[in-house]
Coordinates of C-alpha atoms in Angstrom, one line a residue:
Chain A
M1 CA 134.8 24.9 43.1
I2 CA 137.2 27.4 42.2
D3 CA 137.8 27.9 38.1
V4 CA 141.4 29.4 38.0
T5 CA 142.9 31.2 34.7
L6 CA 146.3 32.1 33.8
L7 CA 146.1 35.8 31.4
G8 CA 149.5 36.2 31.3
T9 CA 153.2 34.9 31.6
A10 CA 155.1 37.6 30.9
A11 CA 157.8 39.9 32.9
L12 CA 158.2 43.1 32.9
M13 CA 156.3 44.2 29.3
P14 CA 153.7 42.2 27.3
L15 CA 154.9 40.4 24.0
P16 CA 152.8 39.1 20.9
G17 CA 151.3 35.9 22.2
R18 CA 152.7 36.9 26.0
A19 CA 150.4 39.1 27.9
L20 CA 152.2 40.4 31.4
T21 CA 151.9 37.8 34.3
A22 CA 147.8 38.5 35.4
A23 CA 145.3 35.3 36.8
A24 CA 141.7 35.2 37.5
L25 CA 140.5 33.0 40.3
C26 CA 136.4 32.6 39.8
C27 CA 133.6 31.2 42.2
M28 CA 130.0 31.1 41.8
G29 CA 129.7 33.5 38.5
R30 CA 132.3 36.3 40.4
C31 CA 135.8 36.6 40.7
L32 CA 138.9 38.2 41.5
L33 CA 141.6 39.1 39.4
L34 CA 145.5 39.2 40.5
D35 CA 147.6 42.1 39.1
C36 CA 146.3 43.9 36.2
G37 CA 149.3 45.1 33.2
E38 CA 148.6 46.8 30.0
G39 CA 146.6 43.5 28.5
T40 CA 145.2 41.7 30.7
Q41 CA 141.5 43.0 29.7
V42 CA 141.9 41.5 26.8
A43 CA 143.9 38.7 28.2
A44 CA 141.1 37.6 29.6
R45 CA 138.7 38.2 27.2
A46 CA 140.4 36.1 25.0
A47 CA 139.9 33.3 27.6
G48 CA 136.5 34.1 28.4
V49 CA 136.8 35.3 31.4
S50 CA 134.1 38.3 32.1
L51 CA 135.5 41.1 34.3
M52 CA 132.4 42.7 34.4
S53 CA 132.1 39.8 37.3
A54 CA 135.5 41.1 38.9
D55 CA 134.4 42.1 42.8
V56 CA 138.4 42.2 44.0
V57 CA 141.4 43.3 42.5
A58 CA 144.3 42.1 44.6
L59 CA 147.7 43.5 43.8
T60 CA 150.7 42.2 44.0
H61 CA 153.3 45.6 44.2
Y62 CA 152.6 48.9 42.3
H63 CA 155.1 48.3 39.2
G64 CA 153.8 49.6 35.8
D65 CA 153.4 45.5 34.5
H66 CA 151.4 44.6 37.3
I67 CA 149.0 48.3 36.9
F68 CA 149.1 49.7 33.4
G69 CA 146.3 48.0 32.8
L70 CA 143.9 49.4 35.5
P71 CA 143.3 52.3 34.1
G72 CA 142.1 50.7 30.7
L73 CA 140.1 48.4 32.7
L74 CA 138.4 51.0 34.6
Q75 CA 137.1 52.7 31.7
T76 CA 135.6 49.4 30.4
L77 CA 133.8 48.2 32.7
T78 CA 132.2 51.7 32.7
S79 CA 131.7 51.6 29.6
Q80 CA 129.8 48.2 29.6
G81 CA 128.1 50.0 32.3
R82 CA 129.3 48.4 36.2
E83 CA 127.8 50.0 38.8
A84 CA 129.0 47.5 41.6
P85 CA 131.7 48.9 43.3
L86 CA 135.4 46.9 43.1
T87 CA 137.4 46.7 45.7
V88 CA 141.3 47.2 45.5
V89 CA 144.0 45.4 47.6
G90 CA 147.5 45.6 47.6
P91 CA 150.7 46.1 50.2
E92 CA 151.9 49.6 51.9
G93 CA 151.3 52.5 49.5
L94 CA 148.5 51.1 47.8
E95 CA 146.5 55.1 47.9
D96 CA 149.7 56.9 46.3
A97 CA 149.8 54.1 43.7
M98 CA 146.3 54.3 42.6
A99 CA 146.3 58.3 42.7
P100 CA 147.4 58.9 39.2
V101 CA 145.9 55.4 38.0
M102 CA 142.0 57.1 38.8
K103 CA 143.6 60.3 37.3
L104 CA 143.8 58.6 34.5
A105 CA 140.4 56.6 34.3
G106 CA 138.7 59.3 34.4
R107 CA 134.3 59.3 35.5
L108 CA 133.2 56.1 36.2
S109 CA 130.1 54.5 37.0
F110 CA 130.8 52.8 39.8
D111 CA 132.9 53.3 43.1
V112 CA 137.1 52.1 43.3
R113 CA 137.4 51.0 47.0
L114 CA 140.9 51.1 48.6
V115 CA 141.5 48.5 50.7
R116 CA 144.5 47.3 53.0
L117 CA 143.1 43.7 53.9
P118 CA 143.4 42.8 57.5
P119 CA 145.7 39.6 58.8
E120 CA 142.5 37.6 58.7
G121 CA 142.1 38.1 54.7
L122 CA 139.0 39.3 53.6
R123 CA 135.7 37.3 53.3
L124 CA 134.3 37.5 49.6
R125 CA 130.5 36.9 50.9
D126 CA 131.6 41.1 52.5
V127 CA 131.8 41.9 49.1
H128 CA 129.4 40.3 46.8
A129 CA 127.1 37.7 48.9
A130 CA 127.8 35.6 45.5
W131 CA 130.3 34.7 47.0
P132 CA 130.0 30.8 49.0
E133 CA 130.1 31.2 52.5
G134 CA 134.1 30.0 52.6
A135 CA 136.0 31.9 50.3
R136 CA 139.4 34.2 52.1
L137 CA 141.5 36.9 50.2
A138 CA 144.3 36.9 52.3
A139 CA 147.8 38.6 52.2
F140 CA 151.5 37.6 53.0
P141 CA 154.5 39.1 53.0
T142 CA 156.9 38.6 49.7
R143 CA 160.3 39.5 49.1
H144 CA 160.9 42.2 46.6
R145 CA 162.2 45.6 45.4
V146 CA 159.6 47.1 46.4
P147 CA 156.5 47.0 48.8
S148 CA 155.1 43.4 47.4
Q149 CA 152.1 40.5 48.9
G150 CA 151.2 37.1 47.7
Y151 CA 147.7 36.7 48.0
L152 CA 146.0 33.0 49.2
F153 CA 142.6 32.6 48.6
A154 CA 141.7 29.8 50.9
L155 CA 137.7 28.5 50.1
A156 CA 136.7 26.6 53.6
R157 CA 134.6 23.8 54.0
A158 CA 132.4 22.8 56.3
G159 CA 132.1 19.6 57.9
R160 CA 129.7 16.8 56.8
F161 CA 125.9 17.4 57.8
M162 CA 125.0 14.1 60.3
P163 CA 121.4 14.1 60.1
E164 CA 121.6 11.7 62.4
R165 CA 122.4 13.9 65.1
A166 CA 120.4 16.0 63.8
A167 CA 117.4 13.8 64.9
A168 CA 118.5 12.4 68.2
L169 CA 118.4 16.3 69.5
G170 CA 115.4 16.4 68.0
V171 CA 115.7 19.2 65.6
P172 CA 112.6 18.7 62.6
V173 CA 114.0 18.5 59.4
R174 CA 112.2 22.1 58.3
L175 CA 114.9 23.7 60.6
W176 CA 118.0 21.3 58.2
K177 CA 118.6 23.4 55.8
A178 CA 118.9 27.2 58.4
L179 CA 122.1 24.7 60.3
Q180 CA 123.6 23.0 57.4
N181 CA 123.9 26.6 55.8
G182 CA 125.9 27.5 59.2
E183 CA 122.8 29.5 61.6
A184 CA 121.6 27.8 64.9
V185 CA 118.3 27.1 65.1
E186 CA 116.2 26.7 68.5
V187 CA 114.9 23.9 69.5
S188 CA 112.1 23.3 72.4
G189 CA 114.1 26.1 73.8
R190 CA 117.2 25.7 73.2
M191 CA 120.0 26.8 70.9
V192 CA 121.3 24.1 68.8
T193 CA 124.8 24.9 67.3
P194 CA 125.4 23.7 63.4
D195 CA 129.3 22.3 64.7
E196 CA 127.0 19.7 67.4
V197 CA 125.1 18.2 64.1
T198 CA 128.5 17.9 61.8
G199 CA 131.7 16.6 61.7
A200 CA 134.9 17.7 61.7
P201 CA 135.9 20.3 58.9
R202 CA 136.3 19.2 55.7
R203 CA 139.6 19.7 53.2
G204 CA 138.2 22.8 51.0
L205 CA 140.2 24.0 48.2
K206 CA 143.4 26.8 47.9
V207 CA 145.1 28.8 45.6
A208 CA 148.6 30.6 46.2
F209 CA 150.1 33.3 44.0
T210 CA 153.3 34.7 44.6
G211 CA 154.0 37.9 42.2
D212 CA 157.6 39.2 41.8
T213 CA 159.3 37.8 44.3
S214 CA 162.5 36.1 45.7
P215 CA 162.0 32.5 47.8
C216 CA 161.0 33.4 50.7
E217 CA 159.2 31.4 53.9
S218 CA 155.9 33.4 54.2
I219 CA 155.9 31.2 50.8
V220 CA 156.0 27.9 51.3
E221 CA 154.3 28.6 54.3
A222 CA 150.9 30.6 52.1
A223 CA 151.6 27.4 49.7
R224 CA 151.5 24.5 52.5
E225 CA 149.6 21.9 50.7
A226 CA 147.8 24.1 48.7
D227 CA 145.7 22.7 45.7
L228 CA 147.2 25.6 43.4
L229 CA 150.9 26.7 44.0
I230 CA 150.7 29.9 40.5
C231 CA 154.7 31.2 41.5
E232 CA 157.5 33.3 39.9
A233 CA 159.9 31.8 37.5
T234 CA 161.5 34.9 36.1
F235 CA 164.9 33.8 35.5
P236 CA 165.8 30.5 33.4
S237 CA 168.8 28.6 34.9
D238 CA 170.5 28.2 38.1
G239 CA 173.3 30.0 37.5
D240 CA 171.1 32.8 37.4
A241 CA 170.1 32.9 40.8
A242 CA 172.5 35.6 42.5
L243 CA 171.1 38.1 39.8
A244 CA 167.5 36.7 40.7
L245 CA 167.9 37.5 44.2
E246 CA 169.5 41.0 43.2
R247 CA 166.4 41.9 41.1
G248 CA 163.9 40.5 43.2
H249 CA 163.0 36.9 41.5
M250 CA 164.2 33.6 41.6
T251 CA 164.8 31.2 39.1
F252 CA 162.6 27.7 37.9
S253 CA 164.4 25.5 40.6
Q254 CA 163.6 28.1 43.2
A255 CA 160.0 27.9 42.3
G256 CA 160.6 24.4 42.2
A257 CA 161.8 23.7 45.4
L258 CA 159.5 26.2 46.9
A259 CA 156.6 24.7 46.0
A260 CA 158.3 21.2 47.4
E261 CA 159.4 22.4 50.5
A262 CA 155.6 23.1 50.8
G263 CA 153.6 20.4 49.7
A264 CA 151.9 21.8 47.2
R265 CA 149.8 19.6 44.9
R266 CA 150.1 21.7 42.0
L267 CA 152.8 24.2 40.1
W268 CA 152.0 26.7 37.6
L269 CA 155.4 28.6 36.5
C270 CA 154.7 32.0 35.2
H271 CA 156.4 35.9 34.6
Y272 CA 158.6 34.1 32.8
S273 CA 162.3 36.9 31.3
Q274 CA 162.1 37.7 28.2
R275 CA 165.3 35.7 28.0
V276 CA 163.0 32.4 28.5
E277 CA 162.1 31.8 24.7
D278 CA 160.7 28.2 25.4
P279 CA 159.7 27.7 29.3
E280 CA 159.4 23.4 28.4
A281 CA 163.2 24.0 28.2
C282 CA 163.6 25.6 31.1
A283 CA 161.4 23.6 32.5
P284 CA 163.6 20.5 33.5
A285 CA 165.1 22.4 36.5
A286 CA 162.1 23.3 38.3
R287 CA 160.8 19.5 38.0
A288 CA 164.1 18.2 39.8
R289 CA 162.3 20.2 42.4
F290 CA 159.1 19.5 41.8
P291 CA 158.0 16.4 39.5
G292 CA 154.5 17.8 38.4
A293 CA 155.5 21.5 37.8
V294 CA 152.9 22.8 34.5
C295 CA 154.9 25.6 32.4
G296 CA 152.1 28.1 32.6
A297 CA 150.8 29.6 29.5
D298 CA 148.5 32.0 28.8
G299 CA 144.6 31.3 28.9
M300 CA 146.0 28.5 30.8
R301 CA 142.5 26.7 32.7
M302 CA 141.8 24.2 34.9
T303 CA 138.9 23.9 37.9
L304 CA 139.9 22.8 41.1
A305 CA 137.4 20.6 43.1
Y306 CA 136.7 19.7 46.1
E307 CA 138.0 15.8 46.8
Chain B
M1 CA 159.3 56.8 0.8
I2 CA 157.1 56.0 3.8
D3 CA 156.4 52.9 6.0
V4 CA 152.7 52.8 6.8
T5 CA 151.9 50.5 9.2
L6 CA 148.3 50.0 10.8
L7 CA 149.0 48.6 14.5
G8 CA 144.9 48.6 15.1
T9 CA 141.4 49.7 14.3
A10 CA 140.1 49.2 17.4
A11 CA 137.8 51.8 18.5
L12 CA 137.1 52.3 23.0
M13 CA 138.3 49.6 24.6
P14 CA 141.1 47.0 22.5
L15 CA 139.7 43.2 21.3
P16 CA 142.1 40.0 21.0
G17 CA 142.7 40.7 17.6
R18 CA 141.4 43.7 17.3
A19 CA 144.5 46.4 18.9
L20 CA 143.3 49.6 19.4
T21 CA 144.0 52.2 16.6
A22 CA 146.9 53.4 16.3
A23 CA 149.8 53.7 13.3
A24 CA 153.1 54.0 12.7
L25 CA 155.5 56.1 9.3
C26 CA 158.4 55.3 9.2
C27 CA 160.5 57.1 7.0
M28 CA 165.1 56.4 6.7
G29 CA 165.0 53.9 9.9
R30 CA 162.7 56.6 12.5
C31 CA 159.1 56.4 13.0
L32 CA 156.4 58.6 14.0
L33 CA 153.8 57.2 16.4
L34 CA 150.1 58.1 16.1
D35 CA 148.5 57.8 19.1
C36 CA 149.3 55.0 21.8
G37 CA 146.0 53.4 23.0
E38 CA 146.4 50.2 25.4
G39 CA 148.3 47.7 23.8
T40 CA 149.7 50.1 21.4
Q41 CA 153.5 48.5 22.3
V42 CA 152.4 45.0 21.5
A43 CA 150.8 45.4 18.4
A44 CA 153.8 47.7 16.4
R45 CA 156.3 44.5 18.4
A46 CA 154.0 42.4 16.4
A47 CA 153.9 44.0 13.3
G48 CA 157.9 44.2 13.2
V49 CA 157.6 48.0 14.3
S50 CA 160.1 49.2 16.5
L51 CA 159.3 52.6 18.2
M52 CA 163.4 52.6 20.1
S53 CA 163.3 54.1 16.5
A54 CA 160.1 56.7 17.3
D55 CA 161.1 60.1 17.8
V56 CA 157.5 61.9 17.6
V57 CA 154.3 60.5 19.2
A58 CA 151.8 62.1 17.6
L59 CA 148.0 62.3 20.2
T60 CA 145.2 62.8 18.3
H61 CA 143.1 63.6 21.9
Y62 CA 143.2 62.4 25.4
H63 CA 140.5 59.8 25.4
G64 CA 142.1 56.8 27.3
D65 CA 141.5 54.5 24.7
H66 CA 144.5 56.9 22.2
I67 CA 146.5 57.2 25.0
F68 CA 146.8 54.2 27.8
G69 CA 149.5 52.9 26.2
L70 CA 151.8 55.1 27.2
P71 CA 153.2 55.3 30.5
G72 CA 154.0 50.6 29.5
L73 CA 155.7 52.2 26.5
L74 CA 158.1 54.8 28.2
Q75 CA 158.7 52.0 30.9
T76 CA 159.6 49.8 28.1
L77 CA 161.7 52.3 26.1
T78 CA 163.2 52.8 29.5
S79 CA 163.5 49.3 30.1
Q80 CA 166.0 48.5 26.4
G81 CA 168.2 51.7 27.6
R82 CA 166.7 54.6 25.1
E83 CA 168.2 57.8 25.6
A84 CA 167.4 59.8 23.0
P85 CA 164.4 62.5 24.3
L86 CA 161.0 62.1 22.6
T87 CA 158.5 64.0 21.3
V88 CA 155.2 64.3 22.4
V89 CA 152.7 66.1 20.5
G90 CA 149.2 66.7 20.9
P91 CA 145.5 69.4 20.8
E92 CA 145.0 71.5 23.7
G93 CA 145.4 70.5 27.1
L94 CA 148.9 68.4 26.4
E95 CA 150.5 69.0 29.9
D96 CA 147.3 67.9 31.9
A97 CA 146.8 64.9 30.1
M98 CA 150.3 64.2 30.5
A99 CA 150.2 65.2 34.2
P100 CA 149.1 61.0 35.5
V101 CA 150.9 59.6 32.5
M102 CA 154.2 60.6 33.4
K103 CA 153.6 60.3 37.2
L104 CA 152.4 56.6 36.6
A105 CA 155.8 56.0 34.2
G106 CA 157.9 56.9 36.8
R107 CA 161.5 57.4 36.6
L108 CA 162.5 57.4 33.4
S109 CA 166.2 56.9 31.3
F110 CA 165.4 59.6 28.2
D111 CA 163.4 63.2 28.0
V112 CA 160.0 63.3 27.7
R113 CA 159.3 66.8 25.2
L114 CA 155.8 68.1 25.6
V115 CA 155.9 70.3 22.0
R116 CA 152.7 71.7 20.7
L117 CA 152.7 72.2 16.4
P118 CA 152.9 75.3 15.1
P119 CA 150.9 76.0 11.8
E120 CA 153.9 75.4 10.3
G121 CA 154.3 71.4 11.7
L122 CA 157.2 70.6 12.6
R123 CA 160.6 69.5 10.4
L124 CA 161.5 65.8 11.6
R125 CA 164.6 66.5 10.6
D126 CA 164.8 69.0 13.8
V127 CA 163.9 66.2 16.0
H128 CA 166.1 64.0 14.7
A129 CA 169.3 63.6 11.8
A130 CA 167.6 60.8 9.8
W131 CA 164.8 62.4 8.5
P132 CA 164.8 63.3 5.0
E133 CA 165.0 66.8 4.8
G134 CA 161.0 67.8 3.8
A135 CA 159.5 65.5 6.5
R136 CA 157.5 67.6 9.0
L137 CA 154.1 66.6 10.4
A138 CA 151.6 68.9 11.2
A139 CA 147.9 68.9 12.5
F140 CA 144.6 70.1 11.8
P141 CA 141.8 70.4 13.8
T142 CA 139.0 67.9 14.3
R143 CA 135.8 67.6 15.5
H144 CA 134.8 65.2 17.8
R145 CA 133.7 65.7 21.5
V146 CA 137.3 67.0 22.9
P147 CA 140.1 69.3 21.5
S148 CA 141.3 66.9 19.1
Q149 CA 143.4 66.7 16.0
G150 CA 144.2 65.0 12.9
Y151 CA 147.5 64.6 11.5
L152 CA 149.1 65.3 7.7
F153 CA 152.9 63.7 7.3
A154 CA 154.1 65.2 4.5
L155 CA 158.1 64.6 2.7
A156 CA 158.3 67.1 0.1
R157 CA 161.0 66.7 -2.9
A158 CA 162.9 69.4 -4.3
G159 CA 162.9 69.4 -7.7
R160 CA 165.0 67.6 -10.2
F161 CA 168.6 68.4 -10.4
M162 CA 169.8 69.6 -14.3
P163 CA 173.4 69.1 -14.7
E164 CA 173.6 71.5 -17.7
R165 CA 172.3 74.3 -16.1
A166 CA 174.9 74.3 -13.4
A167 CA 177.6 73.1 -15.9
A168 CA 176.6 77.0 -17.9
L169 CA 176.9 78.6 -14.6
G170 CA 180.4 77.1 -14.2
V171 CA 180.1 75.4 -11.4
P172 CA 182.4 72.4 -10.8
V173 CA 180.8 68.8 -10.3
R174 CA 182.7 68.3 -7.0
L175 CA 180.3 71.5 -6.2
W176 CA 176.9 69.5 -7.2
K177 CA 176.3 67.1 -4.5
A178 CA 176.0 70.6 -2.6
L179 CA 173.3 72.2 -4.3
Q180 CA 171.9 68.8 -4.5
N181 CA 171.6 69.1 -0.9
G182 CA 169.9 72.5 -0.7
E183 CA 173.1 74.3 0.1
A184 CA 174.1 77.3 -2.1
V185 CA 177.4 77.7 -3.4
E186 CA 180.3 79.5 -4.7
V187 CA 181.5 79.7 -7.8
S188 CA 183.8 82.4 -9.5
G189 CA 182.8 84.9 -6.7
R190 CA 179.0 84.6 -6.9
M191 CA 176.8 82.5 -5.3
V192 CA 174.8 79.7 -6.8
T193 CA 171.5 78.7 -5.7
P194 CA 170.1 75.4 -6.1
D195 CA 166.8 76.9 -7.4
E196 CA 169.3 77.7 -10.0
V197 CA 170.0 74.2 -11.1
T198 CA 167.1 72.3 -10.0
G199 CA 163.6 71.9 -11.5
A200 CA 159.9 72.9 -10.2
P201 CA 159.3 70.8 -6.8
R202 CA 158.3 67.0 -7.6
R203 CA 155.0 65.8 -6.6
G204 CA 156.2 64.0 -2.7
L205 CA 154.5 61.5 -0.8
K206 CA 151.4 62.8 2.4
V207 CA 150.0 60.8 4.4
A208 CA 146.6 62.0 6.6
F209 CA 145.2 60.2 9.8
T210 CA 142.8 61.7 11.6
G211 CA 141.7 60.4 14.6
D212 CA 138.2 60.1 15.8
T213 CA 135.9 62.8 14.6
S214 CA 133.2 63.4 12.7
P215 CA 133.2 64.9 9.2
C216 CA 134.5 68.3 8.2
E217 CA 136.3 70.3 5.8
S218 CA 139.6 70.7 7.5
I219 CA 140.2 66.8 6.9
V220 CA 139.6 67.7 3.4
E221 CA 142.0 70.3 2.7
A222 CA 144.1 68.2 5.0
A223 CA 144.0 65.0 2.9
R224 CA 143.8 67.3 -0.5
E225 CA 146.0 64.9 -2.9
A226 CA 146.8 62.6 -0.4
D227 CA 148.7 59.4 -1.5
L228 CA 146.6 58.0 2.4
L229 CA 144.0 59.1 4.2
I230 CA 143.6 57.0 7.5
C231 CA 140.2 57.5 8.5
E232 CA 138.1 56.7 11.7
A233 CA 135.2 54.5 10.4
T234 CA 133.6 54.2 13.7
F235 CA 129.8 53.0 12.6
P236 CA 128.7 50.7 10.1
S237 CA 125.8 51.9 8.7
D238 CA 124.3 55.5 7.2
G239 CA 121.6 54.7 9.7
D240 CA 123.7 56.0 12.4
A241 CA 125.0 58.9 11.1
A242 CA 123.0 61.3 13.6
L243 CA 124.5 58.8 16.8
A244 CA 128.2 59.2 15.3
L245 CA 127.2 62.8 14.7
E246 CA 126.1 62.8 18.4
R247 CA 129.7 61.1 19.7
G248 CA 132.0 62.9 17.7
H249 CA 132.7 60.0 14.9
M250 CA 131.6 59.5 11.5
T251 CA 130.3 56.1 9.1
F252 CA 132.1 54.1 6.5
S253 CA 130.1 56.2 4.1
Q254 CA 131.6 59.1 5.1
A255 CA 134.4 58.7 6.0
G256 CA 134.5 56.8 1.7
A257 CA 132.7 60.6 1.5
L258 CA 135.5 62.7 2.4
A259 CA 138.1 60.9 1.4
A260 CA 136.5 61.1 -2.7
E261 CA 136.1 64.8 -1.9
A262 CA 139.7 65.5 -0.5
G263 CA 140.9 63.5 -4.0
A264 CA 142.8 61.2 -2.1
R265 CA 144.4 58.5 -3.6
R266 CA 143.7 55.9 -1.6
L267 CA 141.8 54.8 2.2
W268 CA 142.5 52.8 4.8
L269 CA 138.9 52.5 7.3
C270 CA 140.0 52.5 11.3
H271 CA 138.7 52.5 14.5
Y272 CA 135.8 50.2 14.2
S273 CA 133.3 50.0 16.3
Q274 CA 132.5 46.8 18.2
R275 CA 129.2 46.2 16.4
V276 CA 131.6 46.5 13.2
E277 CA 131.9 42.8 13.9
D278 CA 133.7 42.1 9.8
P279 CA 134.8 45.5 8.3
E280 CA 134.8 44.3 4.9
A281 CA 130.5 43.4 5.1
C282 CA 129.9 47.2 5.9
A283 CA 132.5 48.2 3.5
P284 CA 130.4 48.5 0.2
A285 CA 128.9 51.6 1.9
A286 CA 132.1 53.2 2.3
R287 CA 133.4 52.2 -1.5
A288 CA 129.7 53.9 -3.1
R289 CA 131.6 56.7 -2.3
F290 CA 135.2 56.0 -2.7
P291 CA 135.7 52.7 -4.3
G292 CA 139.1 51.7 -3.5
A293 CA 138.2 52.4 0.1
V294 CA 140.2 49.4 2.1
C295 CA 139.4 47.7 5.6
G296 CA 142.2 48.4 7.6
A297 CA 143.7 45.7 9.7
D298 CA 146.1 45.2 12.8
G299 CA 149.2 44.8 11.0
M300 CA 148.2 46.3 7.2
R301 CA 151.4 48.2 5.9
M302 CA 152.1 49.5 2.9
T303 CA 155.3 51.7 1.4
L304 CA 154.4 54.7 0.2
A305 CA 157.0 55.5 -2.7
Y306 CA 157.7 58.2 -4.9
E307 CA 156.5 58.4 -8.8

C-alpha cells in the first residue's frame, strides 16, 4: 500500500493556495519526500503528512523552487528533536547544491547523508527497517536545462505462498513464516528456498514522478504500466510546445501523451505555470491523449493498494 | 501616511494559516520589508503587498525563521525582472549571514546592497526618490540570544507653511512651493529659508518593530509615543517569564507592559509560540498592562495617517 500526497502544484514561485510542486510517498508509517521548495514543510503539515517520518528527500534538480524549503525543513526537524539520519538523493552536483543549504541550516540534531542512487536504486529497508522488503527508489534521467532526474518508487510483491508445496517438501509449519519472509530454511539437512514454495511474483505498485522535464523516452520506460504517473504540465496549450522545449518543460497535451504511451494507469498533472489559472480549463488537451488525466491539486491524496 | 501589513505571526516554524513573523511598511507606493522567513513572499502576495516595490529588507537577526525566505524572494524578484537595487540591513554579521543566501539565490537581475545602518538611520529618499522627504529607518538594540536589533520607521513632518509670513518677507507666490519642499529661495538678493515661513514641526508617524527579544529599555525608548508598536509575544503566560528570558523572548504580559511604559498609541502582538493556539485567549494578560493590545493576525493591515 502506498499513500501518495501531492503537496503542491506550482512552478517557479509559491502562490497563495498553490505551493511549489512536491509530493510525499508514504508506506508503513515511513515517507519519501520528492522535492522541497519554499513552503513544502507547511504544505505537508496542511496535508497531514509528518516529515519527521521522512527517511529520504529525493531532489529532481537544484533549481530554487525545488530546494529552497530544505534549510527550513532541516531546522524544523531539529526543533522537533529528530535523531534519525536523513538521506538526500539527487542528480549530479548534489554536494555543491547542498553546501549552502547545510551552511544556512546550521547545526542539526541528526545526520544528513548525501547519496547518489546506484542504477538499481535504493532499497528503502536499508534506510529504515519499517519499509517493506520490496520497497525501492530508483532514478531515471530527464531532460531539463540542468542535470535532472525523475524518480520511480516501486513496491515489489513476492509470489503467493503455496502451503501444499511446503508440506510436500516436508517443511514444518513453524518454518513457513521464515519462508514467507524470504528466508531459506533447513529441512532434514537440505536448504529449502522461498522460490520453491511461492508462485510467480505478483503485480506490485509503481509511482513515477517526473520533476521538471521535456518529454523523453526514459519517462515512458519508467512509467511503464505504473499505477500512477505524477507528471509536470507546465504550459497550458499545444501552442506552447516550442517554448516548453526551450525551457525544458512540457504541455498538458504532452504529459497526456507520455502517460498513454507508457500505459500508466493514472496520471496526475502538476507544476503549473502561473499562466495556468484554472488547470481544469487546460485538462481537455491532456485528456485527448489520456482520458483519465487528473489535474493535481495541493493536498490531493490517494492510497494505492495491491490488486 | 503609512500602510502597515503584518505578514505573519508565527515563531520558529511556519504553520498552515500562520506564516512566520514579518511585516511590510509601505508609503507612497514604496515598501520596507521587516524580516523574511520561509513563506514571507507568499504571505505578502496573499496580503496584496507587492515586494517588487520593496527597497529595503530589514533583518532583526539571522535565525532561520527570519531569513530563510530570502533566497526565494530574490529569485522571484529576478523572475519578475526587477532591476532596482535592494538594500538589506541587519545587525552585526550581515555579510556572513547573507553569504549562503546569495550563494543559494544564484544569479540575480539586480544588485543586493548590504548596509549597516548608521546611528541616525537611513534616509529612505536616498534609496528611492519616491519616499517622502522625512522617511527614515533606524535600528535599536534588542536582547536576543544572538546579535539582534529592532527597527523604528519614522515619518517626520515639517511645520505648517505660513503664507502670511512669506508674504511679509516679500516672497512671490510662485516660490512658495519651493519653500514648502524645504528649499531656500532668493528674494531681492537675500535667502529666505523654510524655517522662516513654517511653524514648529508637527507630529509625524512612528512604527516600531521589535523582532525577537526580551524586554529592554531600548524598546521603550524607540517606541516612545509611537503610533504603533509591533512587538513579539512569544510565550502565553506570566509563568513563562523565566523561560522567555532564557530564550531571549517575552510574554504577552511583558509586551503589554513595554507598550504602556513607552506610551505607544497602539500595540500589535505577534511571533506566537506554537503553544499559543488562540492568541485571543492569551490577550487578557497583555490587556491588563495595555488595554488596547491587539492580537496580530496574518494579513492584518492598517493605514496610519497624520493627525
